């Protein structure tokens, strides 16, 4: 008899999980309040970051922390009045980011990243989404020799330990690769392995269509109505009540709210981010996904225009938009590339779901049968959606996950 499963959350993680469960013989219903890919998965840098083996840590140097405290940067911004409610999370995040702990976490995190491209490749081929993908990596450019040399030394370590491939770029290389960009940079790095996505929302939509071609279905519903029912789970949807043996919570930054109703307490913080699309002036062309590393913004040549993305904003999930980082980034970006007018009516804002140890929560709920978690992917939700979906589906259907996922267990926060 076919078992039913429901997946709450139709971002890249939820859609990928639904695909892998449907492939394994479950009858899956994907549920969200909006169409797939319209929340956090809509706005990101569009990178499948095979090089991103080290999760983004909290600054440790006192001088840098003091500079961040001025709250005038592009790569980080905070709401002063909300800091008291975030202190506990930030303190744990800071502690886990010390050199010794961060090295341990990086080694535990790396297996997910190492399989990110190959697992996307599987779903990209199956969903016939090759036209949305570029396979020529991305570049990181530096304004000072000191930061360039530091980054190259780190890249060499990652290459030796994790097989990450890169090229060192001279100022002449950057000028050749980006002739419409000013050439007053000290050098850079080209990461060879990552793939880039010309439209992240379109990719999630393609995965959704593939899921439905397998026999899965999408309905709108309210995650707040999820609750135990008999030996399984029940939820209210636009089509009425729905029952299933298994339920997956893949709600990104809203996962903390949904799991709290069921008696769990996850220290899930958010890093909000913004983006805007621009035309290029005249005949200018941006060829590469390009990070201005010492300023903290990225320019990406996407189908909708040149997407400018910002760093992290520390604020509550439901706080009003404060796109000051975007304005700061735009002013700097215009000095290195001839951006034209804004193409979007207003800045887009989303929230990255973050844990204080920088690793996602993937696995079985400790105190409920048939309840599973997949959230907390921080900056790498797009990157890790398919690999997360595969390992969780393997776990749910009784297979041995193809990589060790013990480090991501929900029990590390809710024993």
CSV table of C-alpha atoms in Angstrom, one decimal:
chain,number,residue,atom,x,y,z
A,1,UNK,CA,0.0,0.0,0.0
A,2,UNK,CA,1.4,3.4,-1.0
A,3,UNK,CA,2.3,5.6,1.9
A,4,UNK,CA,1.4,9.3,1.9
A,5,UNK,CA,3.8,12.1,2.8
A,6,UNK,CA,3.3,15.8,3.1
A,7,UNK,CA,6.1,18.4,2.7
A,8,UNK,CA,5.5,21.8,4.2
A,9,UNK,CA,7.5,24.5,2.4
A,10,UNK,CA,7.8,24.8,-1.3
A,11,UNK,CA,11.2,26.5,-1.5
A,12,UNK,CA,14.2,24.7,-3.1
A,13,UNK,CA,14.6,22.4,-0.1
A,14,UNK,CA,11.0,21.4,0.2
A,15,UNK,CA,10.6,20.9,-3.6
A,16,UNK,CA,13.7,18.8,-3.8
A,17,UNK,CA,12.6,16.7,-0.8
A,18,UNK,CA,9.2,16.1,-2.4
A,19,UNK,CA,10.9,15.0,-5.6
A,20,UNK,CA,13.1,12.4,-3.9
A,21,UNK,CA,10.2,11.0,-1.8
A,22,UNK,CA,8.0,10.8,-4.9
A,23,UNK,CA,10.8,8.9,-6.7
A,24,UNK,CA,10.9,6.4,-3.9
A,25,UNK,CA,7.3,5.5,-4.1
A,26,UNK,CA,5.6,7.8,-1.7
A,27,UNK,CA,2.5,9.7,-2.7
A,28,UNK,CA,3.6,13.3,-1.9
A,29,UNK,CA,1.7,16.5,-1.4
A,30,UNK,CA,3.7,19.7,-1.3
A,31,UNK,CA,2.1,22.4,0.7
A,32,UNK,CA,2.8,26.1,1.0
A,33,UNK,CA,0.8,29.4,1.4
A,34,UNK,CA,2.3,30.6,-1.9
A,35,UNK,CA,3.4,29.1,-5.2
A,36,UNK,CA,6.8,27.3,-5.0
A,37,UNK,CA,9.9,29.3,-4.9
A,38,UNK,CA,8.4,32.7,-3.9
A,39,UNK,CA,10.0,33.2,-0.6
A,40,UNK,CA,13.7,32.8,0.4
A,41,UNK,CA,14.4,30.7,-2.7
A,42,UNK,CA,13.3,33.6,-5.0
A,43,UNK,CA,16.1,36.0,-4.0
A,44,UNK,CA,19.6,34.9,-3.8
A,45,UNK,CA,22.9,35.1,-5.6
A,46,UNK,CA,22.0,32.2,-7.9
A,47,UNK,CA,25.1,30.2,-7.1
A,48,UNK,CA,25.4,26.5,-6.5
A,49,UNK,CA,28.5,26.9,-4.3
A,50,UNK,CA,30.6,23.8,-4.6
A,51,UNK,CA,33.5,25.9,-3.2
A,52,UNK,CA,31.5,27.0,-0.1
A,53,UNK,CA,32.8,24.3,2.2
A,54,UNK,CA,33.3,26.7,5.1
A,55,UNK,CA,30.1,28.2,6.4
A,56,UNK,CA,30.0,31.9,7.0
A,57,UNK,CA,31.3,32.6,10.6
A,58,UNK,CA,30.8,35.5,13.0
A,59,UNK,CA,33.7,37.9,13.1
A,60,UNK,CA,36.2,37.2,15.8
A,61,UNK,CA,38.6,40.2,15.6
A,62,UNK,CA,37.9,43.0,18.1
A,63,UNK,CA,38.8,45.7,15.6
A,64,UNK,CA,36.4,44.3,12.9
A,65,UNK,CA,33.6,43.9,15.5
A,66,UNK,CA,34.1,47.6,16.4
A,67,UNK,CA,33.8,48.5,12.8
A,68,UNK,CA,30.6,46.5,12.4
A,69,UNK,CA,29.3,48.2,15.5
A,70,UNK,CA,29.2,51.5,13.6
A,71,UNK,CA,26.4,50.0,11.5
A,72,UNK,CA,27.4,51.7,8.3
A,73,UNK,CA,28.6,48.7,6.2
A,74,UNK,CA,27.2,46.9,3.2
A,75,UNK,CA,28.0,43.3,4.3
A,76,UNK,CA,26.2,43.6,7.6
A,77,UNK,CA,23.5,45.7,9.2
A,78,UNK,CA,21.5,45.4,12.4
A,79,UNK,CA,18.4,46.8,14.1
A,80,UNK,CA,19.6,48.2,17.4
A,81,UNK,CA,16.2,47.8,19.2
A,82,UNK,CA,16.0,44.1,18.3
A,83,UNK,CA,19.6,43.2,19.5
A,84,UNK,CA,18.5,42.2,23.1
A,85,UNK,CA,16.2,39.5,21.7
A,86,UNK,CA,19.1,38.2,19.5
A,87,UNK,CA,22.0,38.3,21.9
A,88,UNK,CA,21.7,34.6,22.9
A,89,UNK,CA,21.7,33.5,19.3
A,90,UNK,CA,24.6,35.8,18.3
A,91,UNK,CA,26.7,34.7,21.4
A,92,UNK,CA,26.4,31.1,20.4
A,93,UNK,CA,27.1,31.9,16.7
A,94,UNK,CA,30.2,33.9,17.8
A,95,UNK,CA,31.4,31.0,20.0
A,96,UNK,CA,31.0,28.4,17.3
A,97,UNK,CA,32.9,30.7,14.9
A,98,UNK,CA,36.2,30.5,16.8
A,99,UNK,CA,39.0,28.9,14.8
A,100,UNK,CA,39.0,25.5,16.5
A,101,UNK,CA,35.2,25.1,16.4
A,102,UNK,CA,34.8,26.5,12.9
A,103,UNK,CA,37.4,24.0,11.6
A,104,UNK,CA,35.4,21.1,13.1
A,105,UNK,CA,32.1,22.4,11.8
A,106,UNK,CA,33.6,22.9,8.3
A,107,UNK,CA,34.7,19.2,8.1
A,108,UNK,CA,31.2,18.1,9.2
A,109,UNK,CA,29.5,20.5,6.7
A,110,UNK,CA,31.7,19.7,3.7
A,111,UNK,CA,30.0,16.5,2.6
A,112,UNK,CA,26.8,18.4,1.8
A,113,UNK,CA,28.7,21.0,-0.2
A,114,UNK,CA,30.8,18.5,-2.0
A,115,UNK,CA,27.7,16.8,-3.4
A,116,UNK,CA,25.8,20.0,-4.2
A,117,UNK,CA,26.6,20.3,-7.9
A,118,UNK,CA,26.1,16.6,-8.8
A,119,UNK,CA,22.8,16.4,-7.0
A,120,UNK,CA,21.6,19.6,-8.8
A,121,UNK,CA,22.8,18.1,-12.0
A,122,UNK,CA,20.5,15.2,-11.5
A,123,UNK,CA,17.4,17.4,-11.0
A,124,UNK,CA,18.4,19.9,-13.7
A,125,UNK,CA,18.6,17.1,-16.3
A,126,UNK,CA,15.4,15.5,-15.1
A,127,UNK,CA,13.5,18.8,-15.2
A,128,UNK,CA,15.0,19.9,-18.5
A,129,UNK,CA,16.3,23.1,-16.9
A,130,UNK,CA,19.7,23.2,-18.6
A,131,UNK,CA,18.9,26.5,-20.2
A,132,UNK,CA,18.9,28.2,-16.8
A,133,UNK,CA,22.5,27.1,-15.9
A,134,UNK,CA,26.0,28.3,-16.5
A,135,UNK,CA,29.0,26.1,-15.6
A,136,UNK,CA,31.9,28.6,-15.6
A,137,UNK,CA,32.2,29.3,-12.0
A,138,UNK,CA,32.3,32.8,-10.5
A,139,UNK,CA,34.9,35.4,-9.4
A,140,UNK,CA,35.9,37.2,-6.2
A,141,UNK,CA,37.8,40.4,-6.6
A,142,UNK,CA,39.9,42.2,-4.0
A,143,UNK,CA,41.0,45.8,-3.6
A,144,UNK,CA,44.1,45.2,-1.5
A,145,UNK,CA,46.9,42.7,-1.8
A,146,UNK,CA,46.7,41.7,1.8
A,147,UNK,CA,43.1,40.5,1.5
A,148,UNK,CA,43.9,38.9,-1.9
A,149,UNK,CA,46.8,36.9,-0.4
A,150,UNK,CA,44.8,35.9,2.6
A,151,UNK,CA,42.0,34.5,0.4
A,152,UNK,CA,44.4,32.7,-1.9
A,153,UNK,CA,46.1,31.0,1.1
A,154,UNK,CA,42.7,29.9,2.3
A,155,UNK,CA,41.7,28.7,-1.2
A,156,UNK,CA,44.9,26.6,-1.3
A,157,UNK,CA,44.0,24.9,2.0
A,158,UNK,CA,40.5,24.1,0.7
A,159,UNK,CA,41.9,22.7,-2.5
A,160,UNK,CA,44.1,20.4,-0.6
A,161,UNK,CA,41.5,19.2,1.9
A,162,UNK,CA,38.2,19.4,0.0
A,163,UNK,CA,39.2,19.3,-3.7
A,164,UNK,CA,38.0,22.8,-4.5
A,165,UNK,CA,39.4,24.1,-7.7
A,166,UNK,CA,40.3,27.8,-8.3
A,167,UNK,CA,42.5,30.1,-10.4
A,168,UNK,CA,44.4,33.1,-9.1
A,169,UNK,CA,43.5,36.3,-11.1
A,170,UNK,CA,45.8,39.2,-11.8
A,171,UNK,CA,44.5,42.7,-12.4
A,172,UNK,CA,45.1,42.0,-16.1
A,173,UNK,CA,43.0,38.8,-15.9
A,174,UNK,CA,40.1,40.7,-14.4
A,175,UNK,CA,40.3,43.4,-17.0
A,176,UNK,CA,40.2,40.8,-19.7
A,177,UNK,CA,37.3,38.9,-18.2
A,178,UNK,CA,35.3,42.1,-17.4
A,179,UNK,CA,36.3,44.8,-19.9
A,180,UNK,CA,33.5,47.1,-18.8
A,181,UNK,CA,34.6,47.0,-15.2
A,182,UNK,CA,37.2,49.4,-13.7
A,183,UNK,CA,40.5,47.6,-13.3
A,184,UNK,CA,41.8,49.1,-10.1
A,185,UNK,CA,41.7,45.8,-8.3
A,186,UNK,CA,44.6,44.0,-6.7
A,187,UNK,CA,43.6,40.6,-8.1
A,188,UNK,CA,41.1,37.9,-7.4
A,189,UNK,CA,40.0,34.3,-7.5
A,190,UNK,CA,37.9,32.4,-10.0
A,191,UNK,CA,36.2,29.4,-8.4
A,192,UNK,CA,36.0,26.8,-11.2
A,193,UNK,CA,33.5,24.3,-9.7
A,194,UNK,CA,30.3,26.2,-8.9
A,195,UNK,CA,27.4,26.5,-11.3
A,196,UNK,CA,25.3,29.6,-11.6
A,197,UNK,CA,21.6,30.0,-12.1
A,198,UNK,CA,20.2,32.6,-14.5
A,199,UNK,CA,16.8,32.7,-12.7
A,200,UNK,CA,16.6,30.9,-9.3
A,201,UNK,CA,12.8,31.2,-9.1
A,202,UNK,CA,12.5,29.6,-12.6
A,203,UNK,CA,14.7,26.7,-11.4
A,204,UNK,CA,12.5,26.0,-8.4
A,205,UNK,CA,9.5,26.2,-10.7
A,206,UNK,CA,11.1,23.7,-13.1
A,207,UNK,CA,11.7,21.3,-10.3
A,208,UNK,CA,8.1,21.7,-9.2
A,209,UNK,CA,6.9,20.8,-12.7
A,210,UNK,CA,9.1,17.7,-12.7
A,211,UNK,CA,7.7,16.7,-9.3
A,212,UNK,CA,4.2,17.0,-10.6
A,213,UNK,CA,5.2,14.9,-13.7
A,214,UNK,CA,6.1,12.1,-11.3
A,215,UNK,CA,2.6,12.1,-9.8
A,216,UNK,CA,3.1,14.5,-6.9
A,217,UNK,CA,0.8,17.5,-6.3
A,218,UNK,CA,1.0,21.0,-4.9
A,219,UNK,CA,-1.8,22.5,-2.8
A,220,UNK,CA,-2.0,25.7,-0.7
A,221,UNK,CA,-2.3,25.2,3.0
A,222,UNK,CA,-1.6,26.6,6.5
A,223,UNK,CA,1.4,25.0,8.4
A,224,UNK,CA,-0.2,26.2,11.7
A,225,UNK,CA,-2.9,23.5,11.2
A,226,UNK,CA,-0.4,20.6,11.2
A,227,UNK,CA,-0.9,18.2,14.1
A,228,UNK,CA,-0.7,14.5,15.0
A,229,UNK,CA,-3.6,12.4,13.9
A,230,UNK,CA,-3.8,8.7,14.7
A,231,UNK,CA,-0.4,7.2,13.8
A,232,UNK,CA,0.3,10.0,11.3
A,233,UNK,CA,-0.3,13.7,10.6
A,234,UNK,CA,-3.2,15.9,9.5
A,235,UNK,CA,-3.3,19.4,8.0
A,236,UNK,CA,-5.9,21.7,6.5
A,237,UNK,CA,-5.4,22.7,2.9
A,238,UNK,CA,-7.4,24.6,0.3
A,239,UNK,CA,-8.8,21.2,-0.8
A,240,UNK,CA,-9.8,20.2,2.7
A,241,UNK,CA,-8.1,18.1,5.4
A,242,UNK,CA,-5.2,15.9,4.3
A,243,UNK,CA,-3.7,13.0,6.2
A,244,UNK,CA,-0.3,11.3,5.8
A,245,UNK,CA,2.0,8.9,7.5
A,246,UNK,CA,5.0,11.3,7.3
A,247,UNK,CA,5.3,15.1,7.4
A,248,UNK,CA,8.4,17.1,6.6
A,249,UNK,CA,8.9,20.6,7.9
A,250,UNK,CA,11.0,22.5,5.3
A,251,UNK,CA,9.7,26.0,6.1
A,252,UNK,CA,13.0,27.9,6.1
A,253,UNK,CA,12.9,30.9,8.5
A,254,UNK,CA,9.3,30.0,9.5
A,255,UNK,CA,10.4,26.5,10.8
A,256,UNK,CA,11.0,27.8,14.3
A,257,UNK,CA,7.4,28.9,14.6
A,258,UNK,CA,6.0,25.6,13.2
A,259,UNK,CA,8.2,23.4,15.3
A,260,UNK,CA,7.5,25.4,18.5
A,261,UNK,CA,3.8,24.6,18.2
A,262,UNK,CA,4.8,20.9,18.4
A,263,UNK,CA,7.0,21.4,21.5
A,264,UNK,CA,10.4,21.9,20.0
A,265,UNK,CA,12.8,24.8,20.6
A,266,UNK,CA,15.3,25.5,17.9
A,267,UNK,CA,17.6,28.5,18.1
A,268,UNK,CA,16.9,29.6,14.6
A,269,UNK,CA,18.0,33.1,13.7
A,270,UNK,CA,17.5,35.0,10.5
A,271,UNK,CA,19.9,36.9,8.3
A,272,UNK,CA,17.8,39.1,6.0
A,273,UNK,CA,19.0,40.1,2.6
A,274,UNK,CA,18.0,42.3,-0.3
A,275,UNK,CA,18.3,42.4,-4.1
A,276,UNK,CA,17.6,44.7,-7.0
A,277,UNK,CA,17.9,44.2,-10.8
A,278,UNK,CA,19.5,46.8,-13.0
A,279,UNK,CA,20.0,47.4,-16.7
A,280,UNK,CA,23.5,48.1,-18.0
A,281,UNK,CA,24.3,51.4,-19.5
A,282,UNK,CA,24.9,51.5,-23.3
A,283,UNK,CA,26.6,48.4,-24.6
A,284,UNK,CA,28.2,47.4,-21.3
A,285,UNK,CA,28.1,43.7,-20.4
A,286,UNK,CA,28.8,41.9,-17.1
A,287,UNK,CA,30.1,38.5,-17.9
A,288,UNK,CA,30.6,36.9,-14.5
A,289,UNK,CA,29.0,36.5,-11.2
A,290,UNK,CA,31.3,38.9,-9.3
A,291,UNK,CA,31.8,39.5,-5.6
A,292,UNK,CA,33.4,42.8,-4.5
A,293,UNK,CA,34.8,41.0,-1.5
A,294,UNK,CA,36.0,43.9,0.6
A,295,UNK,CA,32.7,45.8,0.2
A,296,UNK,CA,30.4,42.9,0.6
A,297,UNK,CA,28.0,42.8,-2.3
A,298,UNK,CA,27.7,40.7,-5.4
A,299,UNK,CA,26.7,41.5,-9.0
A,300,UNK,CA,25.1,38.7,-11.1
A,301,UNK,CA,24.1,38.8,-14.8
A,302,UNK,CA,20.7,37.1,-14.6
A,303,UNK,CA,17.8,36.9,-17.0
A,304,UNK,CA,15.9,39.6,-15.2
A,305,UNK,CA,18.9,42.0,-15.4
A,306,UNK,CA,22.1,42.5,-13.3
A,307,UNK,CA,21.1,41.4,-9.8
A,308,UNK,CA,22.8,43.2,-7.0
A,309,UNK,CA,22.7,41.3,-3.7
A,310,UNK,CA,23.6,42.5,-0.2
A,311,UNK,CA,25.1,40.9,2.9
A,312,UNK,CA,23.3,40.1,6.1
A,313,UNK,CA,20.8,42.2,8.0
A,314,UNK,CA,20.2,41.1,11.6
A,315,UNK,CA,16.5,41.9,12.4
A,316,UNK,CA,13.4,40.1,13.3
A,317,UNK,CA,11.6,38.0,10.6
A,318,UNK,CA,8.6,40.3,10.4
A,319,UNK,CA,10.3,43.7,10.7
A,320,UNK,CA,9.7,46.3,8.0
A,321,UNK,CA,12.1,46.5,5.1
A,322,UNK,CA,15.2,48.7,5.7
A,323,UNK,CA,17.2,48.4,2.5
A,324,UNK,CA,20.0,50.7,3.5
A,325,UNK,CA,22.6,48.1,2.6
A,326,UNK,CA,21.2,48.0,-1.0
A,327,UNK,CA,21.5,51.8,-1.3
A,328,UNK,CA,25.1,51.7,0.0
A,329,UNK,CA,26.0,48.8,-2.3
A,330,UNK,CA,24.5,50.4,-5.4
A,331,UNK,CA,26.5,53.6,-4.8
A,332,UNK,CA,29.8,51.5,-4.7
A,333,UNK,CA,28.8,49.2,-7.5
A,334,UNK,CA,28.2,52.2,-9.8
A,335,UNK,CA,31.9,53.1,-9.4
A,336,UNK,CA,33.1,49.8,-10.8
A,337,UNK,CA,30.5,49.0,-13.4
A,338,UNK,CA,28.1,51.2,-15.5
A,339,UNK,CA,24.8,50.2,-14.0
A,340,UNK,CA,21.7,51.7,-15.5
A,341,UNK,CA,18.3,52.2,-14.0
A,342,UNK,CA,16.6,50.0,-11.4
A,343,UNK,CA,14.3,47.4,-13.0
A,344,UNK,CA,12.2,46.4,-10.0
A,345,UNK,CA,9.5,48.5,-8.5
A,346,UNK,CA,11.0,48.0,-5.0
A,347,UNK,CA,13.9,46.1,-3.4
A,348,UNK,CA,13.2,42.4,-2.8
A,349,UNK,CA,13.8,41.2,0.7
A,350,UNK,CA,14.1,37.6,2.1
A,351,UNK,CA,15.3,35.9,5.2
A,352,UNK,CA,18.0,33.2,5.5
A,353,UNK,CA,17.3,30.6,8.3
A,354,UNK,CA,20.4,30.2,10.4
A,355,UNK,CA,21.5,28.0,13.2
A,356,UNK,CA,24.2,29.1,15.7
A,357,UNK,CA,26.5,26.2,14.6
A,358,UNK,CA,26.0,27.2,10.9
A,359,UNK,CA,24.8,23.7,9.9
A,360,UNK,CA,21.3,22.8,8.8
A,361,UNK,CA,18.8,20.7,10.7
A,362,UNK,CA,18.2,17.5,8.8
A,363,UNK,CA,16.6,14.4,10.3
A,364,UNK,CA,13.8,12.8,12.4
A,365,UNK,CA,12.0,14.8,15.1
A,366,UNK,CA,13.2,13.4,18.4
A,367,UNK,CA,9.8,13.1,20.1
A,368,UNK,CA,7.3,12.4,17.2
A,369,UNK,CA,6.9,9.4,14.9
A,370,UNK,CA,6.7,10.3,11.2
A,371,UNK,CA,7.9,13.9,11.6
A,372,UNK,CA,11.0,15.1,9.8
A,373,UNK,CA,12.9,18.4,9.6
A,374,UNK,CA,14.9,20.0,6.8
A,375,UNK,CA,15.7,23.7,7.5
A,376,UNK,CA,18.5,26.1,8.7
A,377,UNK,CA,20.6,26.2,5.5
A,378,UNK,CA,21.6,29.9,6.0
A,379,UNK,CA,23.4,31.3,2.9
A,380,UNK,CA,23.4,27.9,1.1
A,381,UNK,CA,19.7,27.0,0.7
A,382,UNK,CA,19.8,27.0,-3.1
A,383,UNK,CA,23.1,25.1,-3.1
A,384,UNK,CA,22.0,22.4,-0.7
A,385,UNK,CA,18.3,21.9,-1.6
A,386,UNK,CA,18.8,18.7,-3.8
A,387,UNK,CA,21.4,17.0,-1.6
A,388,UNK,CA,19.2,17.7,1.5
A,389,UNK,CA,16.2,16.3,-0.3
A,390,UNK,CA,18.0,13.1,-1.2
A,391,UNK,CA,19.5,12.3,2.2
A,392,UNK,CA,16.2,13.0,4.0
A,393,UNK,CA,14.2,10.9,1.6
A,394,UNK,CA,16.6,8.1,2.0
A,395,UNK,CA,16.2,8.4,5.8
A,396,UNK,CA,12.4,8.5,5.7
A,397,UNK,CA,12.2,5.4,3.4
A,398,UNK,CA,14.6,3.3,5.4
A,399,UNK,CA,17.6,3.6,3.2
A,400,UNK,CA,21.1,4.5,4.6
A,401,UNK,CA,21.8,8.1,3.6
A,402,UNK,CA,24.6,8.2,1.0
A,403,UNK,CA,26.6,10.6,3.3
A,404,UNK,CA,26.8,10.7,7.1
A,405,UNK,CA,24.2,13.2,8.3
A,406,UNK,CA,24.7,12.7,12.1
A,407,UNK,CA,26.1,16.2,12.5
A,408,UNK,CA,22.9,17.8,11.3
A,409,UNK,CA,20.6,15.9,13.6
A,410,UNK,CA,17.7,17.8,15.3
A,411,UNK,CA,18.8,16.1,18.6
A,412,UNK,CA,21.8,18.4,18.9
A,413,UNK,CA,19.3,21.2,19.9
A,414,UNK,CA,16.3,19.1,21.2
A,415,UNK,CA,17.7,15.9,22.9
